[in-house]
Amino acid sequence: AQTVTQSQPEMSVQEAETVTLSCTYDTSESDYYLFWYKQPPSRQMILVIRQEAYKQQNATENRFSVNFQKAAKSFSLKISDSQLGDAAMYFCAYRNYGGSQGNLIFGKGTKLSVKP
Amino acid sequence: EPEVTQTPSHQVTQMGQEVILRCVPISNHLYFYWYRQILGQKVEFLVSFYNNEISEKSEIFDDQFSVERPDGSNFTLKIRSTKLEDSAMYFCASKGPEQFFGPGTRLTVL
C-alpha cells in the first residue's frame, strides 16, 4: 500500500522569505501523481501544485515550486516570497495513475505560520 | 469557474440518527469521492464512485455508510446510524483530469 509521510508537523517563515516543506512517499508503482493541497482555517482543500511522476521537470506555479526526486521518493514544496495568506495546513498527497483508482492518499500535514 | 458544492455546511445530529450529506460535483466529471477529516487529523479516503457504482472503498466505509447518485447531478453520502466518532469534516471531490474538493460539511454528532 502507498503511504505519504510529512515529517514536519509545524513550520514557520518570515514574510517575504522562502520555506520548504518536506514530503516522502512509498509506492511500488512507476506512474503516479503527487500533489500539494493547502487547507486554510476555512478548511477548504485547495490544490496548490501537481507533479506527474513521468515528468522529470519540476512543476512550478508562480511562487510555488516542487523538488521532485523520484528515486528518493521525495516531493518537497518550496514557497518563495512568503505571504501572510500562505499561512495554512499543507498536505502532500499521492494518487495512482489512471482508471478509477484515483483516490488520494494524504500525509498528516504541515502547519505553516507566516510571521509579519 | 465550475466548482464542487456541498450542503449543508454544518450538520448537527444526535447519536443514532441518520444523516445525508449532499454534493453537486462538477458537471462533466466522471469520478466522485468522499473523504473525511477528523479535527486535527489528516484527510482520509472513504469511497470512490464511477459509472453509478462504488469503485473502491476504505476500511472506514462500513455498512453504516452508503453513497448514491440519485438524479445525475447530486452525489450523496448517507450515514445510517451516526456515532460520536463520525464527527468530522466530510469532503466531496470530483475528478476530471484533476480532483477538486468541495468546501466540506462539518458533521457534529452529539
CSV table of N, CA and C in Angstrom, one decimal, chain B residues 3 6 19 22-23 27 37 41 43 47-48 53 55 57 60 63 67 69 80 83 94 99 103 108 110:
chain,number,residue,atom,x,y,z
B,3,GLU,N,-17.3,24.6,-9.9
B,3,GLU,CA,-16.8,24.2,-8.6
B,3,GLU,C,-17.7,23.1,-8.0
B,6,GLN,N,-21.3,21.6,-1.7
B,6,GLN,CA,-21.8,20.7,-0.7
B,6,GLN,C,-22.8,21.4,0.2
B,19,VAL,N,-28.0,10.6,8.8
B,19,VAL,CA,-27.7,11.9,8.1
B,19,VAL,C,-27.4,11.6,6.6
B,22,ARG,N,-24.9,16.1,1.1
B,22,ARG,CA,-25.1,16.2,-0.3
B,22,ARG,C,-24.0,17.0,-1.0
B,23,CYS,N,-23.8,16.6,-2.2
B,23,CYS,CA,-22.7,17.1,-3.0
B,23,CYS,C,-23.2,17.3,-4.5
B,27,SER,N,-19.9,19.3,-13.5
B,27,SER,CA,-20.9,18.6,-14.3
B,27,SER,C,-20.3,17.6,-15.3
B,37,GLN,N,-12.2,14.1,7.4
B,37,GLN,CA,-11.1,14.7,8.2
B,37,GLN,C,-11.6,14.9,9.6
B,41,GLN,N,-6.6,15.9,12.3
B,41,GLN,CA,-6.0,14.8,11.7
B,41,GLN,C,-6.0,14.9,10.1
B,43,VAL,N,-6.6,14.0,6.1
B,43,VAL,CA,-7.8,13.7,5.3
B,43,VAL,C,-7.7,12.2,4.9
B,47,VAL,N,-14.6,6.6,-0.1
B,47,VAL,CA,-15.2,5.8,-1.1
B,47,VAL,C,-15.0,6.6,-2.5
B,48,SER,N,-14.9,5.8,-3.5
B,48,SER,CA,-14.9,6.4,-4.9
B,48,SER,C,-16.1,5.8,-5.6
B,53,GLU,N,-21.6,3.2,-9.7
B,53,GLU,CA,-21.3,2.2,-8.6
B,53,GLU,C,-20.0,2.5,-7.9
B,55,SER,N,-16.4,2.1,-6.8
B,55,SER,CA,-15.3,1.5,-7.5
B,55,SER,C,-14.2,1.1,-6.4
B,57,LYS,N,-13.5,1.4,-1.9
B,57,LYS,CA,-13.8,1.9,-0.6
B,57,LYS,C,-12.8,1.5,0.4
B,60,ILE,N,-12.8,2.3,6.5
B,60,ILE,CA,-13.7,3.2,7.3
B,60,ILE,C,-15.2,3.1,6.7
B,63,ASP,N,-20.7,-0.8,6.8
B,63,ASP,CA,-22.1,-0.9,6.4
B,63,ASP,C,-23.0,0.2,6.8
B,67,VAL,N,-23.5,5.4,-0.5
B,67,VAL,CA,-23.5,6.5,-1.4
B,67,VAL,C,-24.4,6.2,-2.6
B,69,ARG,N,-26.0,8.3,-6.4
B,69,ARG,CA,-26.2,9.5,-7.3
B,69,ARG,C,-27.6,9.4,-7.8
B,80,ARG,N,-26.0,5.8,8.3
B,80,ARG,CA,-27.3,5.2,8.7
B,80,ARG,C,-27.6,5.5,10.2
B,83,LYS,N,-22.5,7.7,14.9
B,83,LYS,CA,-21.8,7.5,16.2
B,83,LYS,C,-21.0,8.8,16.5
B,94,SER,N,-14.6,15.7,-7.0
B,94,SER,CA,-14.9,15.1,-8.3
B,94,SER,C,-13.7,15.3,-9.2
B,99,GLN,N,-8.5,16.5,-9.3
B,99,GLN,CA,-9.5,16.2,-8.3
B,99,GLN,C,-9.8,17.5,-7.6
B,103,PRO,N,-16.3,22.5,-0.4
B,103,PRO,CA,-15.9,23.2,0.8
B,103,PRO,C,-16.1,22.4,2.1
B,108,THR,N,-21.4,17.2,13.2
B,108,THR,CA,-21.2,17.1,14.7
B,108,THR,C,-22.2,16.1,15.2
B,110,LEU,N,-23.8,14.5,18.5
B,110,LEU,CA,-23.9,14.7,20.0
B,110,LEU,C,-24.4,13.5,20.7
